[in-house]
């Protein structure tokens, strides 16, 4: 039974409409900034993180924090408490080293998003400068306080154990 459909940031909206049509009883949650984008036309959102509710209805099982401070994009990070699993979309990317070949691979390496030491893309990091890092630090500190065992990322290799150390290293730029 699907109860909630969530977009973690304003660029990960693909298939929201199709999923909401497939599961019409599910509540659809938007991240900050998505409702204002043309790509969101035709998608019915029940709520926006940080705007419509003090806590989402799933807060008894899943914690969430909005990573703020960027003038480009905000992202919602999640913790599934029972499994101690953090779910992050774009804030941490860990693309497989062996898959990053050629010119694209070189660019991805320069961007700092390849392999076990992957992190946040440099252009997104820059968008927190000069005044947004304080807000981002607050979210990072909450994420680190979760003491995660596992990490699920949208782009790259997930972490099965010891995720807190990986998250701390990947977000050390904040």
XYZ file of N, CA and C in Angstrom:
522
model
N 0.833 -1.176 0.000
C 0.000 0.000 0.000
C 0.878 1.240 0.000
N 0.763 2.056 -1.009
C 1.525 3.291 -1.127
C 0.690 4.415 -0.518
N 1.236 5.046 0.527
C 0.526 6.128 1.199
C 1.053 7.501 0.810
N 2.361 7.586 0.488
C 3.000 8.872 0.217
C 3.923 8.757 -0.982
N 3.916 9.809 -1.780
C 4.839 9.932 -2.901
C 5.588 11.234 -2.674
N 6.914 11.144 -2.668
C 7.728 12.275 -2.255
C 8.768 12.604 -3.312
N 8.880 13.873 -3.633
C 9.982 14.355 -4.456
C 10.961 15.052 -3.504
N 12.223 14.620 -3.453
C 13.164 15.187 -2.481
C 13.721 16.554 -2.861
N 13.701 16.899 -4.150
C 14.139 18.239 -4.570
C 13.428 18.610 -5.865
N 13.591 19.847 -6.283
C 12.786 20.344 -7.400
C 13.205 19.816 -8.766
N 14.302 19.082 -8.855
C 14.650 18.516 -10.157
C 14.363 17.011 -10.246
N 13.917 16.417 -9.161
C 13.542 15.000 -9.181
C 12.030 14.864 -9.117
N 11.394 15.299 -10.170
C 9.944 15.309 -10.264
C 9.414 14.291 -11.271
N 10.328 13.674 -12.028
C 9.898 12.777 -13.097
C 8.980 11.681 -12.571
N 7.959 11.439 -13.273
C 7.003 10.372 -13.014
C 6.106 10.610 -11.799
N 6.178 11.783 -11.168
C 5.275 12.060 -10.043
C 3.813 11.959 -10.482
N 3.524 12.521 -11.629
C 2.135 12.490 -12.097
C 1.680 11.046 -12.344
N 2.537 10.250 -13.001
C 2.179 8.863 -13.283
C 2.001 8.064 -11.996
N 2.906 8.271 -11.033
C 2.799 7.558 -9.753
C 1.528 7.976 -9.017
N 1.204 9.262 -9.044
C 0.002 9.721 -8.339
C -1.265 9.199 -9.014
N -1.216 9.011 -10.322
C -2.362 8.424 -11.022
C -2.496 6.939 -10.697
N -1.369 6.258 -10.576
C -1.386 4.825 -10.252
C -1.854 4.591 -8.816
N -1.501 5.514 -7.925
C -1.868 5.410 -6.509
C -2.655 6.668 -6.109
N -3.907 6.763 -6.524
C -4.682 7.991 -6.311
C -4.951 8.325 -4.844
N -4.844 7.363 -3.950
C -5.073 7.631 -2.531
C -3.810 8.109 -1.818
N -2.675 8.041 -2.488
C -1.415 8.472 -1.875
C -1.328 9.989 -1.856
N -0.768 10.521 -0.776
C -0.521 11.964 -0.696
C 0.800 12.259 -1.382
N 0.811 13.331 -2.179
C 2.003 13.706 -2.941
C 2.641 14.929 -2.279
N 3.927 14.782 -1.951
C 4.670 15.847 -1.276
C 5.678 16.481 -2.220
N 5.685 17.805 -2.219
C 6.633 18.564 -3.037
C 7.746 19.102 -2.138
N 8.946 19.178 -2.683
C 10.016 19.871 -1.966
C 9.875 21.369 -2.210
N 10.571 22.182 -1.421
C 10.521 23.626 -1.684
C 10.933 23.929 -3.132
N 10.153 24.771 -3.785
C 10.489 25.240 -5.128
C 9.870 24.483 -6.283
N 9.385 23.269 -6.078
C 8.886 22.482 -7.209
C 7.546 22.998 -7.731
N 6.644 23.371 -6.865
C 5.318 23.806 -7.320
C 5.389 24.990 -8.273
N 6.402 25.833 -8.128
C 6.529 27.033 -8.975
C 7.079 26.713 -10.363
N 7.607 25.516 -10.559
C 8.200 25.176 -11.852
C 7.135 24.703 -12.833
N 7.323 25.045 -14.094
C 6.390 24.653 -15.147
C 6.263 23.127 -15.235
N 7.331 22.401 -14.947
C 7.298 20.940 -15.019
C 6.297 20.346 -14.038
N 5.864 21.126 -13.044
C 4.912 20.630 -12.049
C 3.463 20.831 -12.473
N 3.258 21.497 -13.614
C 1.886 21.691 -14.094
C 1.202 20.333 -14.256
N 0.001 20.235 -13.749
C -0.769 19.004 -13.879
C -0.550 18.004 -12.760
N 0.365 18.310 -11.842
C 0.595 17.425 -10.698
C -0.133 18.024 -9.500
N -0.967 17.230 -8.868
C -1.643 17.691 -7.655
C -0.765 17.362 -6.445
N -0.358 18.397 -5.730
C 0.432 18.210 -4.515
C -0.468 18.408 -3.304
N -0.349 17.506 -2.351
C -1.120 17.624 -1.116
C -0.427 18.535 -0.114
N 0.901 18.614 -0.207
C 1.652 19.448 0.732
C 3.047 19.719 0.191
N 3.647 20.782 0.721
C 5.042 21.122 0.428
C 5.830 21.042 1.727
N 6.947 20.326 1.687
C 7.789 20.235 2.878
C 8.168 21.625 3.361
N 8.024 21.835 4.656
C 8.430 23.086 5.269
C 7.442 24.220 5.133
N 6.339 23.999 4.429
C 5.391 25.094 4.208
C 3.991 24.781 4.715
N 3.492 23.594 4.452
C 2.091 23.292 4.716
C 1.814 22.576 6.026
N 2.807 21.905 6.569
C 2.623 21.138 7.799
C 3.866 21.305 8.671
N 3.677 21.266 9.973
C 4.853 21.309 10.837
C 5.609 19.993 10.765
N 4.867 18.904 10.618
C 5.476 17.579 10.469
C 4.645 16.774 9.482
N 5.304 16.032 8.586
C 4.523 15.172 7.687
C 3.888 14.036 8.489
N 2.822 13.447 7.993
C 2.124 12.400 8.751
C 2.952 11.144 8.997
N 4.051 10.983 8.289
C 4.894 9.808 8.500
C 6.036 10.080 9.479
N 5.986 11.211 10.199
C 7.083 11.606 11.077
C 7.335 10.627 12.224
N 6.372 9.767 12.543
C 6.593 8.796 13.610
C 7.528 7.666 13.180
N 7.759 7.523 11.876
C 8.665 6.495 11.356
C 9.861 7.076 10.610
N 9.651 8.238 10.012
C 10.675 8.822 9.144
C 10.910 10.275 9.539
N 12.159 10.601 9.881
C 12.539 11.986 10.138
C 12.917 12.641 8.818
N 12.797 13.948 8.771
C 13.209 14.668 7.566
C 13.779 16.017 7.954
N 14.669 16.513 7.099
C 15.233 17.845 7.276
C 15.444 18.444 5.893
N 15.149 19.739 5.770
C 15.372 20.435 4.508
C 16.763 21.052 4.554
N 17.586 20.706 3.573
C 18.915 21.302 3.459
C 18.733 22.624 2.725
N 18.875 23.706 3.480
C 18.643 25.048 2.958
C 19.964 25.798 2.822
N 19.890 26.969 2.213
C 21.053 27.838 2.117
C 21.562 28.041 0.703
N 21.167 27.182 -0.216
C 21.566 27.314 -1.617
C 20.610 28.261 -2.323
N 21.139 29.081 -3.215
C 20.234 29.931 -3.995
C 19.724 29.211 -5.235
N 20.116 27.956 -5.425
C 19.653 27.163 -6.565
C 18.559 26.172 -6.169
N 18.796 25.425 -5.069
C 17.901 24.318 -4.768
C 18.002 23.926 -3.303
N 16.865 23.494 -2.765
C 16.822 22.890 -1.439
C 16.466 21.420 -1.617
N 16.953 20.595 -0.702
C 16.680 19.164 -0.791
C 16.231 18.649 0.566
N 15.298 17.708 0.545
C 14.834 17.079 1.772
C 15.597 15.765 1.939
N 16.237 15.608 3.105
C 16.923 14.360 3.450
C 16.052 13.621 4.468
N 16.114 12.302 4.443
C 15.236 11.481 5.280
C 16.033 10.467 6.097
N 15.472 10.112 7.244
C 15.989 9.010 8.057
C 14.845 8.058 8.351
N 15.003 6.814 7.921
C 14.081 5.766 8.338
C 14.620 5.248 9.662
N 13.933 5.601 10.750
C 14.458 5.330 12.090
C 14.690 3.856 12.366
N 13.751 3.004 12.039
C 13.848 1.585 12.387
C 15.086 0.925 11.795
N 15.456 1.303 10.584
C 16.618 0.684 9.936
C 17.869 1.556 10.019
N 17.732 2.756 10.608
C 18.838 3.715 10.700
C 19.429 4.005 9.323
N 18.519 4.203 8.353
C 18.905 4.441 6.969
C 18.603 5.883 6.578
N 19.630 6.592 6.105
C 19.464 7.943 5.586
C 19.261 7.842 4.077
N 18.323 8.643 3.568
C 18.028 8.675 2.140
C 18.327 10.091 1.645
N 19.260 10.187 0.698
C 19.681 11.475 0.146
C 19.650 11.376 -1.372
N 19.148 12.405 -2.016
C 19.004 12.365 -3.465
C 20.265 12.864 -4.176
N 20.477 14.172 -4.213
C 21.596 14.750 -4.967
C 22.706 15.309 -4.084
N 22.428 15.526 -2.822
C 23.391 16.161 -1.926
C 24.673 15.344 -1.790
N 24.548 14.028 -1.874
C 25.723 13.144 -1.888
C 25.591 12.244 -3.107
N 26.609 12.282 -3.972
C 26.643 11.408 -5.143
C 27.918 10.581 -5.086
N 27.797 9.281 -5.391
C 28.924 8.353 -5.288
C 28.942 7.438 -6.522
N 29.078 8.042 -7.687
C 29.036 7.269 -8.927
C 30.150 6.228 -8.949
N 29.864 5.033 -9.459
C 30.874 3.965 -9.488
C 32.110 4.379 -10.287
N 33.257 4.205 -9.690
C 34.536 4.586 -10.283
C 34.740 3.938 -11.658
N 34.446 2.659 -11.748
C 34.687 1.918 -12.987
C 33.788 2.359 -14.133
N 32.666 2.972 -13.832
C 31.738 3.423 -14.872
C 32.090 4.805 -15.415
N 32.977 5.497 -14.742
C 33.303 6.876 -15.122
C 34.550 6.911 -16.002
N 34.327 6.710 -17.297
C 35.432 6.692 -18.257
C 35.299 7.859 -19.222
N 36.363 8.107 -19.951
C 36.343 9.138 -20.981
C 36.184 10.535 -20.417
N 35.735 11.438 -21.295
C 35.598 12.843 -20.931
C 34.585 13.039 -19.810
N 33.434 12.337 -19.911
C 32.409 12.448 -18.868
C 32.966 11.998 -17.524
N 33.708 10.906 -17.517
C 34.312 10.414 -16.283
C 35.271 11.420 -15.685
N 36.057 12.056 -16.551
C 37.007 13.065 -16.073
C 36.254 14.232 -15.421
N 35.178 14.679 -16.071
C 34.390 15.775 -15.508
C 33.743 15.389 -14.180
N 33.243 14.178 -14.100
C 32.615 13.706 -12.861
C 33.645 13.632 -11.729
N 34.864 13.187 -12.049
C 35.922 13.139 -11.032
C 36.275 14.543 -10.564
N 36.415 15.470 -11.506
C 36.712 16.852 -11.143
C 35.587 17.457 -10.300
N 34.389 16.987 -10.539
C 33.225 17.476 -9.800
C 33.136 16.862 -8.400
N 33.965 15.861 -8.114
C 34.004 15.275 -6.773
C 32.869 14.332 -6.449
N 32.294 13.684 -7.468
C 31.123 12.839 -7.238
C 31.338 11.381 -7.651
N 32.595 10.938 -7.638
C 32.913 9.588 -8.083
C 33.519 8.786 -6.935
N 33.119 7.530 -6.841
C 33.730 6.591 -5.912
C 33.293 6.783 -4.466
N 33.996 6.061 -3.593
C 33.653 6.056 -2.171
C 33.802 7.419 -1.510
N 34.585 8.297 -2.113
C 34.758 9.637 -1.547
C 33.870 10.661 -2.246
N 32.836 10.181 -2.906
C 31.917 11.081 -3.582
C 31.304 12.080 -2.617
N 30.794 13.157 -3.163
C 30.265 14.236 -2.342
C 29.170 14.966 -3.108
N 29.018 16.221 -2.803
C 28.047 17.085 -3.463
C 28.706 17.694 -4.700
N 28.006 17.770 -5.824
C 28.599 18.402 -7.005
C 29.100 19.815 -6.675
N 30.263 20.133 -7.217
C 30.907 21.421 -6.889
C 30.041 22.626 -7.249
N 29.292 22.564 -8.359
C 28.471 23.715 -8.722
C 27.356 23.939 -7.700
N 26.856 22.859 -7.106
C 25.843 23.013 -6.071
C 26.489 23.541 -4.783
N 27.678 23.056 -4.467
C 28.408 23.584 -3.301
C 28.577 25.089 -3.419
N 28.963 25.541 -4.605
C 29.197 26.971 -4.820
C 27.926 27.784 -4.576
N 26.765 27.192 -4.810
C 25.507 27.928 -4.648
C 25.179 28.244 -3.192
N 25.926 27.703 -2.258
C 25.743 28.018 -0.842
C 26.602 29.210 -0.420
N 27.460 29.659 -1.321
C 28.391 30.742 -1.006
C 27.740 32.075 -1.337
N 27.918 33.119 -0.625
C 28.755 33.249 0.569
C 27.986 33.122 1.880
N 26.639 33.144 1.834
C 25.897 33.253 3.096
C 25.066 32.030 3.466
N 24.999 31.027 2.639
C 24.089 29.912 2.888
C 24.638 28.764 3.699
N 25.939 28.746 3.924
C 26.518 27.584 4.601
C 26.022 27.414 6.038
N 25.686 28.498 6.707
C 25.204 28.376 8.092
C 23.904 27.577 8.145
N 22.981 27.866 7.220
C 21.734 27.091 7.156
C 22.027 25.634 6.803
N 22.936 25.430 5.867
C 23.290 24.066 5.462
C 23.932 23.309 6.622
N 24.743 23.986 7.419
C 25.384 23.335 8.575
C 24.352 22.814 9.568
N 23.287 23.578 9.762
C 22.235 23.134 10.681
C 21.627 21.824 10.208
N 21.333 21.728 8.914
C 20.777 20.491 8.361
C 21.805 19.368 8.431
N 23.061 19.678 8.074
C 24.118 18.650 8.143
C 24.234 18.098 9.559
N 24.206 18.981 10.555
C 24.334 18.531 11.935
C 23.173 17.635 12.354
N 21.975 17.945 11.862
C 20.828 17.071 12.140
C 21.047 15.712 11.488
N 21.469 15.718 10.232
C 21.715 14.451 9.524
C 22.772 13.629 10.257
N 23.843 14.264 10.696
C 24.889 13.546 11.426
C 24.395 13.048 12.783
N 23.485 13.778 13.412
C 22.948 13.339 14.710
C 22.116 12.071 14.583
N 21.673 11.762 13.370
C 20.908 10.543 13.153
C 21.745 9.281 13.298
N 23.072 9.404 13.211
C 23.997 8.266 13.373
C 23.561 7.061 12.521
N 23.520 7.292 11.240
C 23.022 6.294 10.289
C 23.950 5.095 10.148
N 23.339 3.940 9.996
C 24.072 2.723 9.647
C 24.168 2.577 8.133
N 23.065 2.951 7.449
C 22.987 2.763 5.999
C 22.699 4.105 5.324
N 23.085 4.169 4.049
C 22.842 5.365 3.246
C 22.347 4.940 1.872
N 21.208 5.491 1.474
C 20.690 5.291 0.125
C 20.858 6.615 -0.605
N 21.526 6.570 -1.762
C 21.704 7.754 -2.593
C 21.056 7.496 -3.951
N 20.602 8.544 -4.589
C 19.970 8.393 -5.900
C 20.998 8.160 -6.995
N 22.211 8.660 -6.781
C 23.243 8.581 -7.810
C 24.481 7.890 -7.265
N 24.558 6.594 -7.516
C 25.773 5.893 -7.160
C 25.588 4.783 -6.151
N 26.698 4.455 -5.521
C 26.776 3.314 -4.627
C 26.237 3.656 -3.243
N 25.308 2.840 -2.777
C 24.752 3.015 -1.442
C 25.714 2.428 -0.411
N 25.439 2.667 0.869
C 26.313 2.213 1.946
C 25.512 1.278 2.849
N 26.045 0.081 3.082
C 25.364 -0.932 3.892
C 25.701 -0.862 5.376
N 26.865 -0.304 5.711
C 27.226 -0.143 7.128
C 28.246 0.980 7.264
N 28.211 1.639 8.408
C 29.139 2.739 8.632
C 28.802 4.005 7.875
N 27.515 4.245 7.623
C 27.113 5.384 6.801
C 27.434 6.731 7.439
N 27.409 6.821 8.754
C 27.672 8.118 9.402
C 29.016 8.691 8.990
N 30.046 7.848 8.954
C 31.379 8.326 8.563
C 31.394 8.777 7.106
N 30.690 8.056 6.247
C 30.614 8.413 4.830
C 29.904 9.754 4.667
N 28.799 9.926 5.376
C 28.030 11.175 5.296
C 28.872 12.334 5.823
N 29.544 12.123 6.946
C 30.366 13.196 7.521
C 31.457 13.635 6.552
N 32.116 12.675 5.926
C 33.173 12.999 4.953
C 32.587 13.706 3.728
N 31.468 13.201 3.227
C 30.875 13.763 2.012
C 30.340 15.184 2.233
N 29.948 15.489 3.448
C 29.393 16.827 3.739
C 30.383 17.719 4.484
N 31.630 17.323 4.527
C 32.649 18.109 5.250
C 32.907 19.478 4.611
N 32.501 19.664 3.383
C 32.677 20.953 2.702
C 31.770 22.037 3.267
N 30.725 21.643 3.976
C 29.768 22.625 4.502
C 30.394 23.353 5.684
